[in-house]
PDB file of C-alpha atoms in Angstrom:
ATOM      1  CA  UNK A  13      62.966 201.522 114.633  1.00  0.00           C
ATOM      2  CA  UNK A  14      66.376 200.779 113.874  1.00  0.00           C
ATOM      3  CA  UNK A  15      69.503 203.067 112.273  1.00  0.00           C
ATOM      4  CA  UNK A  16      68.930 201.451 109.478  1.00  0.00           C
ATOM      5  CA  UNK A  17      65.161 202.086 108.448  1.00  0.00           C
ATOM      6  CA  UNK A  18      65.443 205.554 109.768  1.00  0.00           C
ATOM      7  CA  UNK A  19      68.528 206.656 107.788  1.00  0.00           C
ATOM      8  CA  UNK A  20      67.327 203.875 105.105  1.00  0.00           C
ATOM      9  CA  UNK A  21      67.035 206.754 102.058  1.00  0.00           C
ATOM     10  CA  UNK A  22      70.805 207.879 102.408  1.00  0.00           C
ATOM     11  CA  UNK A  23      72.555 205.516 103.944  1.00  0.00           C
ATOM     12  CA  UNK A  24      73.346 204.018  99.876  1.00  0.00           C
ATOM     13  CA  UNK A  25      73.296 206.969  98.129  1.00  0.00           C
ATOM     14  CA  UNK A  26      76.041 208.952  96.242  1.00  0.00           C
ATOM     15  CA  UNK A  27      77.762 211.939  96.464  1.00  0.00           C
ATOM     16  CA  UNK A  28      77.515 212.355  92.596  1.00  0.00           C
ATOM     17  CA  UNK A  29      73.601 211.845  92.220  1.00  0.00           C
ATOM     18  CA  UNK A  30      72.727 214.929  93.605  1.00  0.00           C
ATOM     19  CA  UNK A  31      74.425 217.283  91.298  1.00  0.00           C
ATOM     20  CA  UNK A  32      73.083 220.257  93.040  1.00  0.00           C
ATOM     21  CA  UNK A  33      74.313 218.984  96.157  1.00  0.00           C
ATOM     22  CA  UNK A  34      77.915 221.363  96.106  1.00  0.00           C
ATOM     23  CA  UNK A  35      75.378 224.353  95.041  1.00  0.00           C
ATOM     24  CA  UNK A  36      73.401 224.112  98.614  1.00  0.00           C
ATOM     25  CA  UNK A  37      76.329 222.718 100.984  1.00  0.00           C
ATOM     26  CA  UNK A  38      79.372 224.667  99.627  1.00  0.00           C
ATOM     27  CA  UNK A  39      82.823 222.885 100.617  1.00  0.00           C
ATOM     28  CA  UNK A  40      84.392 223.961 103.882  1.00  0.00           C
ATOM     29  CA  UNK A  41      87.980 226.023 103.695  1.00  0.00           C
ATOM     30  CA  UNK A  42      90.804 223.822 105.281  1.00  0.00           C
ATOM     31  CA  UNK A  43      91.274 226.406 107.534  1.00  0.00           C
ATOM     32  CA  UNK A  44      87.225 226.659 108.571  1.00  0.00           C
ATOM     33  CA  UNK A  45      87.771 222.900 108.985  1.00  0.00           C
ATOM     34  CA  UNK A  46      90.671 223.396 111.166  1.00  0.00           C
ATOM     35  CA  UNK A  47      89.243 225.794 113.790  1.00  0.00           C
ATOM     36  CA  UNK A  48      86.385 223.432 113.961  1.00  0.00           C
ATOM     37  CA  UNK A  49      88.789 220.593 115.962  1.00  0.00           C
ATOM     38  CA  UNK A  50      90.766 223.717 117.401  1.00  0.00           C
ATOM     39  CA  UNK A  51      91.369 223.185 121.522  1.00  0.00           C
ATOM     40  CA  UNK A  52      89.380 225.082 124.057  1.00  0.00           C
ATOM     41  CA  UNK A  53      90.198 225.995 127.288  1.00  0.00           C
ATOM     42  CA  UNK A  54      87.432 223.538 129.414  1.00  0.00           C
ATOM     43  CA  UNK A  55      88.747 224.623 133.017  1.00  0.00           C
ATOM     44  CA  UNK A  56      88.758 228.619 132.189  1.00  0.00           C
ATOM     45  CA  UNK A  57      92.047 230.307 133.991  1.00  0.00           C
ATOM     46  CA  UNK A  58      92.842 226.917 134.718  1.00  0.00           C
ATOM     47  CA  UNK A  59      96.880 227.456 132.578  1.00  0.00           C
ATOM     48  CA  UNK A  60      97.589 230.521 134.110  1.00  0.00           C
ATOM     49  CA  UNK A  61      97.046 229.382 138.099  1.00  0.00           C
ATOM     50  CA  UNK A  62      99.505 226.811 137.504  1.00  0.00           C
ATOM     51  CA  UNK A  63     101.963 228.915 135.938  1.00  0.00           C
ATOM     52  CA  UNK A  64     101.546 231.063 138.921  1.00  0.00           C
ATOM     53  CA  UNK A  65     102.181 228.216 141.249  1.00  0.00           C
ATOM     54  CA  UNK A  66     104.849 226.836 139.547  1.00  0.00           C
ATOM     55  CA  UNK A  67     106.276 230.119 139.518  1.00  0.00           C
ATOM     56  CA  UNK A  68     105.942 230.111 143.332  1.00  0.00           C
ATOM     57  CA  UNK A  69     108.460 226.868 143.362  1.00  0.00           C
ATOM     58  CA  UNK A  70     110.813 228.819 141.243  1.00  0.00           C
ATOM     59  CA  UNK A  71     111.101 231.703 143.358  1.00  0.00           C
ATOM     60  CA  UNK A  72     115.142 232.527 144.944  1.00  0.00           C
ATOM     61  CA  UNK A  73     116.578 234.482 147.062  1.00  0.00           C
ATOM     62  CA  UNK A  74     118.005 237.979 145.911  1.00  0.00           C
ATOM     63  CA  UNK A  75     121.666 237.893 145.301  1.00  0.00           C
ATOM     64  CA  UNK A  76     124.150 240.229 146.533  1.00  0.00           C
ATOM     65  CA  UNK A  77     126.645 241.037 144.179  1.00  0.00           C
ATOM     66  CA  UNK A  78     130.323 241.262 144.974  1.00  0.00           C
ATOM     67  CA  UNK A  79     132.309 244.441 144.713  1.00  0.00           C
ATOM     68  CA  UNK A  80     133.997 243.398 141.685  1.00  0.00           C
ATOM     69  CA  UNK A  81     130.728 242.583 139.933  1.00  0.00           C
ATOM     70  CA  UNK A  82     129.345 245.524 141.405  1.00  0.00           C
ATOM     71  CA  UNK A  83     131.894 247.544 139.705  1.00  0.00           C
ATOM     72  CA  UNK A  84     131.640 246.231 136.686  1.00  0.00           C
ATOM     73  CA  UNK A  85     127.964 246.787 136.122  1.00  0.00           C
ATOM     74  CA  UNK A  86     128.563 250.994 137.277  1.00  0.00           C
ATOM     75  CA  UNK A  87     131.092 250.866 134.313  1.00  0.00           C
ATOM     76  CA  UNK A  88     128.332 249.229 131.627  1.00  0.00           C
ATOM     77  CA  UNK A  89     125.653 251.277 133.338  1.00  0.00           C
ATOM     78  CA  UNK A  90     127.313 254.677 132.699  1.00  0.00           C
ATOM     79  CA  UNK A  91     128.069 253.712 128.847  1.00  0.00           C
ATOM     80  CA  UNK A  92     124.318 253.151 128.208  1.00  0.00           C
ATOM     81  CA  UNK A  93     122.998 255.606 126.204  1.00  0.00           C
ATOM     82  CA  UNK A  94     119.483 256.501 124.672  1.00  0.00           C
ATOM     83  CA  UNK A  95     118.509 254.497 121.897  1.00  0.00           C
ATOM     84  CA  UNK A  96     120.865 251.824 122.380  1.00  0.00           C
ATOM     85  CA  UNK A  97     119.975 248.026 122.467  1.00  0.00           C
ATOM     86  CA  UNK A  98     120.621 245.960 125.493  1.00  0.00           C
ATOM     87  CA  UNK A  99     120.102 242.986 126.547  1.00  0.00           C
ATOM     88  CA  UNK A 100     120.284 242.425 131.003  1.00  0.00           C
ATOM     89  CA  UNK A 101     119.268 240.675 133.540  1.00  0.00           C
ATOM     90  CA  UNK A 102     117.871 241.578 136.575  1.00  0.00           C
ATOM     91  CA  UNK A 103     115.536 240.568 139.067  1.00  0.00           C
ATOM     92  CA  UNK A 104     111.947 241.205 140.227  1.00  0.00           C
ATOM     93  CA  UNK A 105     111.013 241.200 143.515  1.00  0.00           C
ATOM     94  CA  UNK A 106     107.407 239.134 144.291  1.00  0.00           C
ATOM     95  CA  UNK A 107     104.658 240.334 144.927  1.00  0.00           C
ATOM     96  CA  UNK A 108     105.565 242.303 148.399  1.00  0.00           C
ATOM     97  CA  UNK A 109     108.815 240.480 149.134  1.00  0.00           C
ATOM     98  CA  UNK A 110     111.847 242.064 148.256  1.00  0.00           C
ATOM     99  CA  UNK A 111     114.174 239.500 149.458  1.00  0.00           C
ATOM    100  CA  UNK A 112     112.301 236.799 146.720  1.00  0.00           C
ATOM    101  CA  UNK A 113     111.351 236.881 143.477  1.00  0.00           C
ATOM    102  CA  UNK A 114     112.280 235.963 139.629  1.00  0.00           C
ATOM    103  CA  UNK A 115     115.647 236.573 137.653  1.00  0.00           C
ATOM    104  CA  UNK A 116     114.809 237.695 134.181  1.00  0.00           C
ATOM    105  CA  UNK A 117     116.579 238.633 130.917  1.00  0.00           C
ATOM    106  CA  UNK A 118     114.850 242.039 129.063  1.00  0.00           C
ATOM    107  CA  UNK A 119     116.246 242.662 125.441  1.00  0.00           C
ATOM    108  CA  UNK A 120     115.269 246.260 124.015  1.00  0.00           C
ATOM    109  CA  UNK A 121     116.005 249.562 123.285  1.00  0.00           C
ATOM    110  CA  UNK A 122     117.096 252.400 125.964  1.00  0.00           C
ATOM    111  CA  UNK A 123     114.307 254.821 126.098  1.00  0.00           C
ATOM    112  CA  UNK A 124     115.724 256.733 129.549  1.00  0.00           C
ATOM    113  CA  UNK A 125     118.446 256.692 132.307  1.00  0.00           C
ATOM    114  CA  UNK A 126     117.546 258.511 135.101  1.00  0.00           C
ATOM    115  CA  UNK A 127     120.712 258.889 137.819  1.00  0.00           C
ATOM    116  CA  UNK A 128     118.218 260.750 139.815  1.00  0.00           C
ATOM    117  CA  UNK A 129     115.333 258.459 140.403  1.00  0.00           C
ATOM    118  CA  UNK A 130     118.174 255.682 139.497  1.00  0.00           C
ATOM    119  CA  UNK A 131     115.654 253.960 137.014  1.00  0.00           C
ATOM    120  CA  UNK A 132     116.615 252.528 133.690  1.00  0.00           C
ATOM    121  CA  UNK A 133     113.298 252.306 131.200  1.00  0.00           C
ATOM    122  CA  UNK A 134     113.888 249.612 128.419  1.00  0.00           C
ATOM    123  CA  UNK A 135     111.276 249.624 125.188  1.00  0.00           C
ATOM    124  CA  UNK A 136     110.751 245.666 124.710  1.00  0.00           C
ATOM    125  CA  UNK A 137     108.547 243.726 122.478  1.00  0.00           C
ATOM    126  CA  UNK A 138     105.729 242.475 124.863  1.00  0.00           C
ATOM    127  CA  UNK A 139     105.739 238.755 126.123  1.00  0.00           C
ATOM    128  CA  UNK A 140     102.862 237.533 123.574  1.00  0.00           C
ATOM    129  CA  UNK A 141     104.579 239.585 120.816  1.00  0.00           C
ATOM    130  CA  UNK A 142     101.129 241.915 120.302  1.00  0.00           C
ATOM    131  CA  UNK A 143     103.179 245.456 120.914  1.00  0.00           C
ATOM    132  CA  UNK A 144     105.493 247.274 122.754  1.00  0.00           C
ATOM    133  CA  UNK A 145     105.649 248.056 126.659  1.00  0.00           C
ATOM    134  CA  UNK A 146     108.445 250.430 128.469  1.00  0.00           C
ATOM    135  CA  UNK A 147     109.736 248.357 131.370  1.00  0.00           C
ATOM    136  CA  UNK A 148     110.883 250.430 134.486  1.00  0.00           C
ATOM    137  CA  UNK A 149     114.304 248.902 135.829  1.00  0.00           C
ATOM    138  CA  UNK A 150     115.830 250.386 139.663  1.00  0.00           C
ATOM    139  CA  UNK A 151     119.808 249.944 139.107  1.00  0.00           C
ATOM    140  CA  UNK A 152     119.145 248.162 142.687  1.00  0.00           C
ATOM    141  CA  UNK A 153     117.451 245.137 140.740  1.00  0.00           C
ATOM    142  CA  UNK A 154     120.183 245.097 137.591  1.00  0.00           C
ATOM    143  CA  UNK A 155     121.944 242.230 138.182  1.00  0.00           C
ATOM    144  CA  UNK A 156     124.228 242.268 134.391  1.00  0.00           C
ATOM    145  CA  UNK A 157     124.166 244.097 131.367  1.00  0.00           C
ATOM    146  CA  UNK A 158     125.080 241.662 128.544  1.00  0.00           C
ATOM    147  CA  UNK A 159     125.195 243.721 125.385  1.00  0.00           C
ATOM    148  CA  UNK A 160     126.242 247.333 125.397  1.00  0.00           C
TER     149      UNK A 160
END
């Protein structure tokens, strides 16, 4: 049996002859329609293990930091107050080695400075922008503190 004879008692007919048609097959929402072609993730986890290898490639050796610049990041660090926002940069060790890692930039609000424990905590707007976390920075890691 061909397409044809099976499909034979639609395939000519009209959208407007049925005029209860709308009443049993309600029109789809554009944005019901849209989720319908949204992308799925076929290789599950697949994204995040090369981010995490690529990441790998990117890592760099810690860097020392000169007297000078040393200096002038005790100066910034003693004017930070609670409450304030900062924006610095400062690196994070991977996983195990602290000799490699990742230079990042944190923007947020000072929640703490502890000259004890010599630990800066920084309130910052979570990478997928869902809440808040309290980031733990050792003055060791700072490498500059841009806005103060």
């Amino acid at each position: 049996m061909s397409a044809e004879e099976r499909y034979s008692d639609i395939i000519d007919k009209s959208w407007d002859s049925d005029p209860d048609f709308f009443i049993r097959h309600p029109r789809m929402s554009l944005e019901d329609r849209a989720k319908i072609f949204a992308p799925f993730a076929a290789l599950r986890g697949h994204g995040d293990r090369l981010q995490e290898e690529t990441g790998k490639l990117l890592r760099i050796p810690r860097v020392e930091l000169s007297e000078e610049e040393t200096e002038l990041l005790s100066d910034r660090l003693s004017r930070i107050q609670k409450g304030m926002d900062i924006t610095l940069t400062y690196f994070e060790p991977d996983h195990g080695e602290e000799d490699m890692g990742y230079y990042l930039e944190l923007s947020g609000i000072v929640r703490g400075v502890d000259s004890v424990s010599r630990v800066l905590r920084i309130e910052a707007e979570d990478t997928d922008g869902k809440g808040v976390l309290i980031r733990t920075i050792r003055f060791a890691d700072l490498m500059a503190i841009d806005r103060v």
